[in-house]
Short mmCIF file of C-alpha atoms in Angstrom, two decimals:
data_model
loop_
_atom_site.label_atom_id
_atom_site.label_comp_id
_atom_site.label_asym_id
_atom_site.label_seq_id
_atom_site.Cartn_x
_atom_site.Cartn_y
_atom_site.Cartn_z
CA MET A 1 32.21 -122.79 -91.09
CA ALA A 2 35.52 -123.12 -89.49
CA VAL A 3 36.53 -119.58 -87.35
CA SER A 4 39.62 -118.21 -88.65
CA THR A 5 42.14 -117.70 -85.27
CA THR A 6 44.92 -115.61 -87.59
CA PRO A 7 46.32 -112.63 -85.50
CA LEU A 8 46.65 -109.60 -86.76
CA LEU A 9 50.26 -109.32 -86.43
CA PRO A 10 52.55 -112.28 -86.97
CA PRO A 11 53.96 -113.89 -83.98
CA SER A 12 57.69 -112.20 -84.90
CA ALA A 13 56.32 -108.92 -85.17
CA ALA A 14 54.18 -109.07 -82.06
CA SER A 15 56.99 -110.04 -80.06
CA SER A 16 59.58 -107.64 -81.45
CA SER A 17 56.94 -104.71 -80.92
CA GLN A 18 56.35 -105.79 -77.27
CA THR A 19 60.24 -106.51 -76.54
CA THR A 20 60.93 -102.87 -77.83
CA LYS A 21 58.58 -101.02 -75.66
CA PRO A 22 60.17 -100.19 -71.96
CA ASP A 23 58.47 -101.41 -69.26
CA ARG A 24 58.22 -98.18 -67.44
CA ALA A 25 56.97 -100.00 -64.18
CA THR A 26 60.67 -101.60 -63.67
CA VAL A 27 62.49 -98.48 -64.57
CA ASN A 28 63.66 -96.53 -61.20
CA SER A 29 63.34 -92.82 -60.55
CA ILE A 30 66.39 -90.65 -60.10
CA ASP A 31 65.01 -90.01 -56.41
CA ASP A 32 64.94 -93.69 -56.09
CA ALA A 33 68.59 -94.54 -57.52
CA ILE A 34 70.24 -91.61 -55.22
CA GLU A 35 68.20 -91.94 -52.16
CA THR A 36 69.76 -95.15 -51.45
CA TYR A 37 73.31 -93.76 -51.50
CA VAL A 38 72.71 -90.03 -50.24
CA GLY A 39 70.65 -91.50 -47.69
CA SER A 40 72.87 -93.66 -46.45
CA ALA A 41 75.38 -90.86 -45.10
CA GLY A 42 74.87 -89.13 -41.86
CA ALA A 43 72.56 -86.58 -40.38
CA ALA A 44 76.23 -84.42 -40.11
CA ALA A 45 77.08 -85.01 -43.97
CA GLN A 46 73.86 -84.06 -45.13
CA LEU A 47 72.33 -81.04 -43.20
CA LEU A 48 75.95 -79.10 -42.91
CA PRO A 49 76.13 -78.54 -46.77
CA ALA A 50 72.42 -78.13 -46.83
CA SER A 51 72.44 -75.81 -44.37
CA LEU A 52 75.14 -73.56 -45.42
CA VAL A 53 73.20 -73.35 -48.83
CA ALA A 54 70.35 -72.19 -46.77
CA PHE A 55 72.05 -69.28 -45.26
CA ALA A 56 71.61 -67.56 -48.51
CA TRP A 57 67.95 -66.44 -47.37
CA VAL A 58 70.09 -64.20 -44.48
CA PHE A 59 71.35 -61.78 -47.13
CA ASP A 60 67.85 -62.16 -49.39
CA ALA A 61 65.94 -60.96 -46.12
CA GLN A 62 68.58 -58.21 -45.44
CA GLN A 63 68.24 -56.43 -49.16
CA THR A 64 64.53 -57.06 -48.98
CA PHE A 65 64.32 -54.70 -46.10
CA ILE A 66 67.09 -52.22 -46.18
CA ASN A 67 65.23 -49.74 -47.32
CA VAL A 68 62.86 -49.39 -44.49
CA PHE A 69 66.24 -48.00 -42.37
CA ALA A 70 68.76 -46.60 -45.35
CA ASP A 71 65.43 -44.15 -46.63
CA ALA A 72 63.83 -43.57 -43.00
CA MET A 73 62.84 -39.95 -42.13
CA PRO A 74 65.47 -38.74 -39.50
CA PRO A 75 64.27 -37.00 -37.00
CA TRP A 76 64.65 -33.11 -36.54
CA HIS A 77 64.20 -30.29 -34.28
CA CYS A 78 63.31 -26.67 -34.40
CA THR A 79 65.86 -23.83 -33.99
CA ALA A 80 64.65 -20.78 -34.22
CA PRO A 81 61.39 -19.00 -31.90
CA SER A 82 59.43 -18.67 -35.22
CA CYS A 83 59.39 -22.43 -35.32
CA PHE A 84 57.92 -22.94 -31.72
CA ALA A 85 55.07 -20.27 -32.48
CA ALA A 86 53.89 -22.56 -35.40
CA GLY A 87 52.70 -24.72 -32.51
CA ALA A 88 54.80 -27.98 -33.44
CA PRO A 89 54.63 -28.59 -36.94
CA ALA A 90 54.38 -32.12 -38.01
CA SER A 91 57.06 -31.76 -41.08
CA PRO A 92 59.80 -29.28 -41.97
CA CYS A 93 58.27 -28.74 -45.14
CA SER A 94 55.25 -26.84 -43.32
CA LEU A 95 57.86 -24.27 -41.89
CA ILE A 96 58.49 -20.99 -43.98
CA THR A 97 61.95 -20.35 -43.06
CA PRO A 98 64.11 -23.21 -43.78
CA SER A 99 66.62 -21.98 -41.37
CA SER A 100 64.15 -22.50 -38.37
CA TRP A 101 64.76 -26.43 -38.15
CA SER A 102 67.41 -28.67 -38.36
CA TRP A 103 68.18 -32.61 -38.40
CA SER A 104 68.71 -34.29 -35.36
CA LEU A 105 71.12 -36.75 -36.50
CA PRO A 106 73.98 -36.10 -39.14
CA ARG A 107 72.74 -35.46 -42.59
CA HIS A 108 74.56 -38.82 -43.69
CA THR A 109 72.52 -40.78 -42.01
CA SER A 110 69.81 -41.28 -44.13
CA THR A 111 69.37 -41.24 -47.95
CA VAL A 112 66.09 -38.61 -47.29
CA SER A 113 68.73 -36.17 -45.29
CA SER A 114 71.67 -36.85 -47.53
CA TRP A 115 69.86 -35.35 -50.98
CA SER A 116 67.59 -33.34 -49.15
CA LEU A 117 64.42 -35.15 -50.30
CA GLN A 118 62.28 -34.14 -47.08
CA CYS A 119 59.66 -32.28 -49.28
CA ALA A 120 59.45 -34.64 -52.17
CA SER A 121 56.63 -36.60 -53.17
CA PRO A 122 55.48 -39.71 -51.61
CA ALA A 123 56.32 -41.31 -55.51
CA ILE A 124 59.85 -39.85 -55.19
CA LEU A 125 60.69 -41.29 -51.84
CA ALA A 126 59.03 -44.73 -52.76
CA LEU A 127 61.08 -44.72 -55.76
CA PRO A 128 64.15 -46.71 -54.53
CA SER A 129 61.74 -49.61 -52.98
CA SER A 130 59.60 -49.69 -55.71
CA SER A 131 62.61 -50.09 -58.12
CA PHE A 132 63.99 -52.97 -55.79
CA PHE A 133 60.67 -54.65 -56.10
CA ALA A 134 60.08 -54.04 -59.92
CA GLY A 135 63.63 -55.79 -60.19
CA CYS A 136 62.33 -59.07 -58.61
CA LEU A 137 59.84 -59.28 -60.69
CA ALA A 138 61.84 -58.78 -63.96
CA GLY A 139 64.63 -61.32 -62.22
CA ASN A 140 61.30 -63.98 -61.53
CA PHE A 141 60.66 -63.62 -65.03
CA LEU A 142 64.08 -64.03 -66.91
CA LEU A 143 66.21 -65.90 -64.40
CA SER A 144 63.48 -68.69 -63.02
CA SER A 145 64.22 -71.10 -65.81
CA LEU A 146 68.29 -70.62 -65.48
CA ALA A 147 68.02 -73.16 -62.56
CA ASP A 148 66.67 -75.84 -64.57
CA THR A 149 68.29 -75.39 -68.01
CA ARG A 150 71.80 -73.87 -68.47
CA LEU A 151 73.07 -73.14 -65.24
CA GLY A 152 71.86 -75.82 -62.69
CA ARG A 153 71.28 -75.24 -58.99
CA LYS A 154 74.54 -74.34 -57.72
CA ASN A 155 75.28 -71.54 -60.69
CA ALA A 156 71.85 -70.32 -60.43
CA LEU A 157 72.49 -69.72 -56.51
CA VAL A 158 75.98 -68.06 -57.12
CA LEU A 159 75.18 -65.81 -60.04
CA SER A 160 72.00 -64.13 -58.36
CA SER A 161 73.54 -63.94 -54.88
CA LEU A 162 76.78 -62.38 -56.68
CA VAL A 163 74.33 -60.10 -58.69
CA MET A 164 72.49 -58.87 -55.63
CA SER A 165 75.86 -58.51 -53.46
CA VAL A 166 77.89 -56.31 -55.79
CA SER A 167 75.02 -54.18 -56.49
CA ALA A 168 74.61 -53.72 -52.91
CA ALA A 169 78.09 -52.80 -52.44
CA LEU A 170 77.90 -50.43 -55.42
CA THR A 171 74.61 -48.99 -53.98
CA ALA A 172 76.95 -47.33 -51.10
CA ALA A 173 78.54 -45.26 -53.74
CA SER A 174 75.38 -43.87 -55.24
CA PRO A 175 75.90 -39.79 -56.17
CA SER A 176 72.13 -39.12 -56.45
CA LEU A 177 68.67 -40.70 -56.65
CA VAL A 178 68.36 -41.86 -59.78
CA PRO A 179 71.36 -44.26 -59.65
CA TYR A 180 70.53 -45.15 -56.26
CA ALA A 181 67.11 -46.56 -57.83
CA ALA A 182 68.59 -47.89 -60.62
CA LEU A 183 71.34 -50.01 -58.46
CA ARG A 184 68.51 -50.91 -55.93
CA PHE A 185 66.91 -52.37 -59.16
CA ILE A 186 70.07 -54.60 -60.09
CA CYS A 187 70.01 -55.74 -56.64
CA GLY A 188 66.14 -57.04 -56.67
CA PHE A 189 66.82 -58.44 -60.30
CA GLY A 190 69.75 -60.38 -59.13
CA ARG A 191 67.67 -61.35 -55.71
CA ALA A 192 64.77 -62.67 -57.33
CA THR A 193 66.08 -66.40 -57.67
CA VAL A 194 68.06 -66.27 -54.35
CA GLY A 195 65.64 -67.88 -52.10
CA THR A 196 64.45 -70.55 -54.38
CA SER A 197 67.50 -71.32 -55.72
CA ALA A 198 68.94 -72.11 -52.38
CA LEU A 199 65.72 -74.08 -51.21
CA VAL A 200 65.56 -76.29 -54.25
CA LEU A 201 69.64 -76.71 -54.01
CA SER A 202 69.45 -77.52 -50.40
CA THR A 203 66.29 -79.94 -50.49
CA GLU A 204 68.41 -82.05 -53.26
CA LEU A 205 71.74 -82.66 -51.33
CA VAL A 206 69.80 -84.30 -48.69
CA SER A 207 67.61 -87.63 -48.17
CA ARG A 208 63.78 -87.54 -48.16
CA ARG A 209 64.19 -87.84 -44.24
CA TRP A 210 65.78 -84.56 -43.94
CA ARG A 211 63.69 -82.41 -46.57
CA ASP A 212 61.43 -80.87 -44.25
CA ARG A 213 64.00 -79.98 -41.77
CA VAL A 214 65.87 -78.36 -44.60
CA SER A 215 62.92 -76.60 -45.41
CA MET A 216 62.63 -75.12 -42.09
CA ILE A 217 66.30 -74.21 -41.71
CA SER A 218 65.74 -71.96 -45.05
CA PHE A 219 62.82 -70.15 -43.24
CA PHE A 220 64.66 -70.05 -40.43
CA CYS A 221 67.52 -68.20 -41.95
CA PHE A 222 65.14 -65.37 -43.58
CA THR A 223 63.89 -64.70 -40.05
CA LEU A 224 67.90 -64.29 -38.84
CA GLY A 225 68.59 -62.12 -41.92
CA PHE A 226 65.28 -59.90 -41.35
CA LEU A 227 66.00 -59.79 -37.31
CA SER A 228 69.64 -59.26 -37.67
CA LEU A 229 69.03 -56.13 -39.69
CA PRO A 230 67.53 -53.84 -37.02
CA ALA A 231 70.60 -54.77 -35.16
CA ILE A 232 73.11 -53.87 -37.53
CA ALA A 233 71.22 -50.55 -38.48
CA TYR A 234 71.27 -49.92 -34.57
CA VAL A 235 74.81 -50.11 -34.24
CA ALA A 236 75.32 -48.46 -37.44
CA ARG A 237 72.46 -45.37 -36.39
CA ALA A 238 75.02 -42.79 -36.20
CA TRP A 239 77.26 -43.45 -39.19
CA SER A 240 76.76 -43.17 -42.96
CA TRP A 241 73.57 -44.79 -44.68
CA ARG A 242 76.34 -46.08 -46.98
CA THR A 243 78.03 -48.20 -44.28
CA LEU A 244 74.93 -50.14 -44.04
CA TYR A 245 75.02 -51.29 -47.47
CA LEU A 246 78.51 -52.38 -46.92
CA PHE A 247 78.11 -54.25 -43.75
CA THR A 248 75.54 -56.46 -45.60
CA ALA A 249 77.22 -56.12 -49.10
CA ALA A 250 80.48 -57.45 -47.86
CA PRO A 251 79.61 -60.53 -45.87
CA SER A 252 77.36 -61.32 -48.62
CA LEU A 253 79.98 -61.76 -51.21
CA ALA A 254 81.98 -63.45 -49.06
CA TYR A 255 79.27 -66.34 -48.79
CA THR A 256 79.08 -66.16 -52.60
CA ALA A 257 82.88 -67.24 -52.68
CA VAL A 258 82.71 -70.00 -49.98
CA ILE A 259 79.32 -71.42 -51.96
CA TYR A 260 81.16 -71.40 -55.14
CA PHE A 261 84.09 -73.36 -53.97
CA VAL A 262 82.68 -75.56 -51.34
CA ILE A 263 79.22 -76.69 -52.18
CA LYS A 264 78.89 -79.22 -55.47
CA GLU A 265 76.38 -79.50 -58.04
CA SER A 266 73.04 -80.92 -57.15
CA PRO A 267 73.32 -84.64 -58.34
CA ARG A 268 69.39 -84.99 -59.79
CA TRP A 269 70.17 -81.88 -61.73
CA LEU A 270 73.38 -83.48 -63.64
CA LEU A 271 71.46 -86.86 -64.10
CA VAL A 272 68.37 -85.09 -65.32
CA ARG A 273 71.15 -83.45 -67.56
CA GLY A 274 72.71 -86.99 -68.36
CA ARG A 275 75.80 -85.69 -66.89
CA ARG A 276 76.03 -89.32 -64.90
CA SER A 277 79.82 -89.34 -64.41
CA GLU A 278 79.99 -85.92 -62.81
CA ALA A 279 76.72 -87.12 -60.82
CA ILE A 280 78.23 -89.96 -59.46
CA GLU A 281 81.43 -88.22 -58.36
CA THR A 282 79.46 -85.50 -56.62
CA ILE A 283 77.47 -88.40 -54.56
CA LYS A 284 81.13 -89.91 -53.91
CA THR A 285 82.08 -86.80 -52.12
CA MET A 286 78.85 -86.34 -50.52
CA THR A 287 79.09 -90.05 -48.92
CA PHE A 288 83.08 -89.52 -48.34
CA GLY A 289 84.02 -91.79 -50.75
CA LEU A 290 81.06 -94.44 -50.85
CA SER A 291 81.58 -96.80 -53.60
CA VAL A 292 78.81 -95.91 -56.61
CA ALA A 293 78.63 -98.01 -59.61
CA ASN A 294 78.07 -96.59 -62.84
CA SER A 295 75.59 -99.37 -63.36
CA SER A 296 73.14 -98.40 -60.42
CA PHE A 297 72.03 -95.43 -63.05
CA THR A 298 71.96 -96.88 -66.54
CA ASP A 299 68.68 -97.45 -66.27
CA ILE A 300 67.48 -93.99 -65.55
CA PRO A 301 66.02 -92.13 -68.49
CA SER A 302 67.65 -89.00 -69.10
CA VAL A 303 65.43 -85.90 -70.08
CA GLU A 304 68.14 -83.44 -71.43
CA PHE A 305 67.28 -79.82 -72.23
CA ASP A 306 67.71 -79.38 -75.96
CA GLY A 307 67.07 -75.63 -77.09
CA GLY A 308 65.38 -76.86 -80.19
CA CYS A 309 62.37 -79.15 -78.37
CA PRO A 310 59.37 -77.54 -78.41
CA PHE A 311 58.17 -74.90 -76.13
CA GLY A 312 55.53 -76.84 -74.27
CA ALA A 313 57.93 -79.57 -73.57
CA ARG A 314 60.35 -76.74 -72.41
CA CYS A 315 57.79 -75.42 -69.75
CA LYS A 316 57.28 -79.02 -68.72
CA HIS A 317 60.78 -79.51 -67.79
CA HIS A 318 61.35 -75.97 -66.19
CA SER A 319 58.37 -77.03 -63.76
CA VAL A 320 61.10 -79.39 -62.49
CA SER A 321 61.80 -76.42 -59.48
CA PHE A 322 58.50 -76.02 -58.68
CA GLU A 323 57.37 -79.56 -58.25
CA ARG A 324 60.38 -79.79 -55.87
CA LEU A 325 59.26 -76.90 -53.76
CA ILE A 326 55.51 -78.65 -53.67
CA ASN A 327 56.58 -82.02 -52.94
CA LEU A 328 59.08 -81.15 -49.96
CA GLY A 329 57.65 -83.20 -47.50
CA ARG A 330 57.03 -86.35 -49.38
#
């Protein structure tokens, strides 16, 4: 009895099914395609724009810790014999006669003395800083996906920095505690994605060789902002607390304008969005006119962010920034 060797599929059908299926092993990744051109640029051409983007961490740190100085309890001293008889009270609220003590510095040096909050409850005193971090929490939930979807890395950084800077400047005009806390909430809302947007954009503007160094520069800038704030507060110690907000908001606004007009969008994000022509022009600018052929990117699969895609797929796409943060050293 002869054994049948007839294939389950006709040869023509089998060959057509094999040719229509792409060979994923031969398809280059976006990183590999960009690495050839961005990596050919010099260290200065890569590190200078990335360092400028990383400088956003300076203003991030200043707005995070500014409440420590603006809402500090100013020093005070006794002005009546009854105050000395009480045996060095720890707080002016423990004195029976309010006229028996006085602030050692002008009233406008702190929000506590400006609005007479020295006897307020701890919950009231902590309201501005609590509002700021509540805004950070809300901003992380609502703004974290914009850098991967609609806005892009650069525009997300510009938007976050602009909201943070404008709200910080408006905080200087707060007439009372409630508007002050509300503006601190808005400032925290904008600040929530400044650091992550800056870190992702700065690492995507350089080749793999410099990513670890750029990430170190980012955290160095955060330390610089953390250390510069006490110096600014010391210089303005006899001035109004409103001046401290203006001193930190004005440079941040100027920085936002520089980022908007000088820094280019991430070529990786442009390719992922299918905007190849813009990505190629960006790479040409980054490499000072190096010739980049369109054929270099024609084999790269484009991952489009469609508003009608399933929720699970959107969540997978939104994790691109977080994967970039995890794989900085690779």
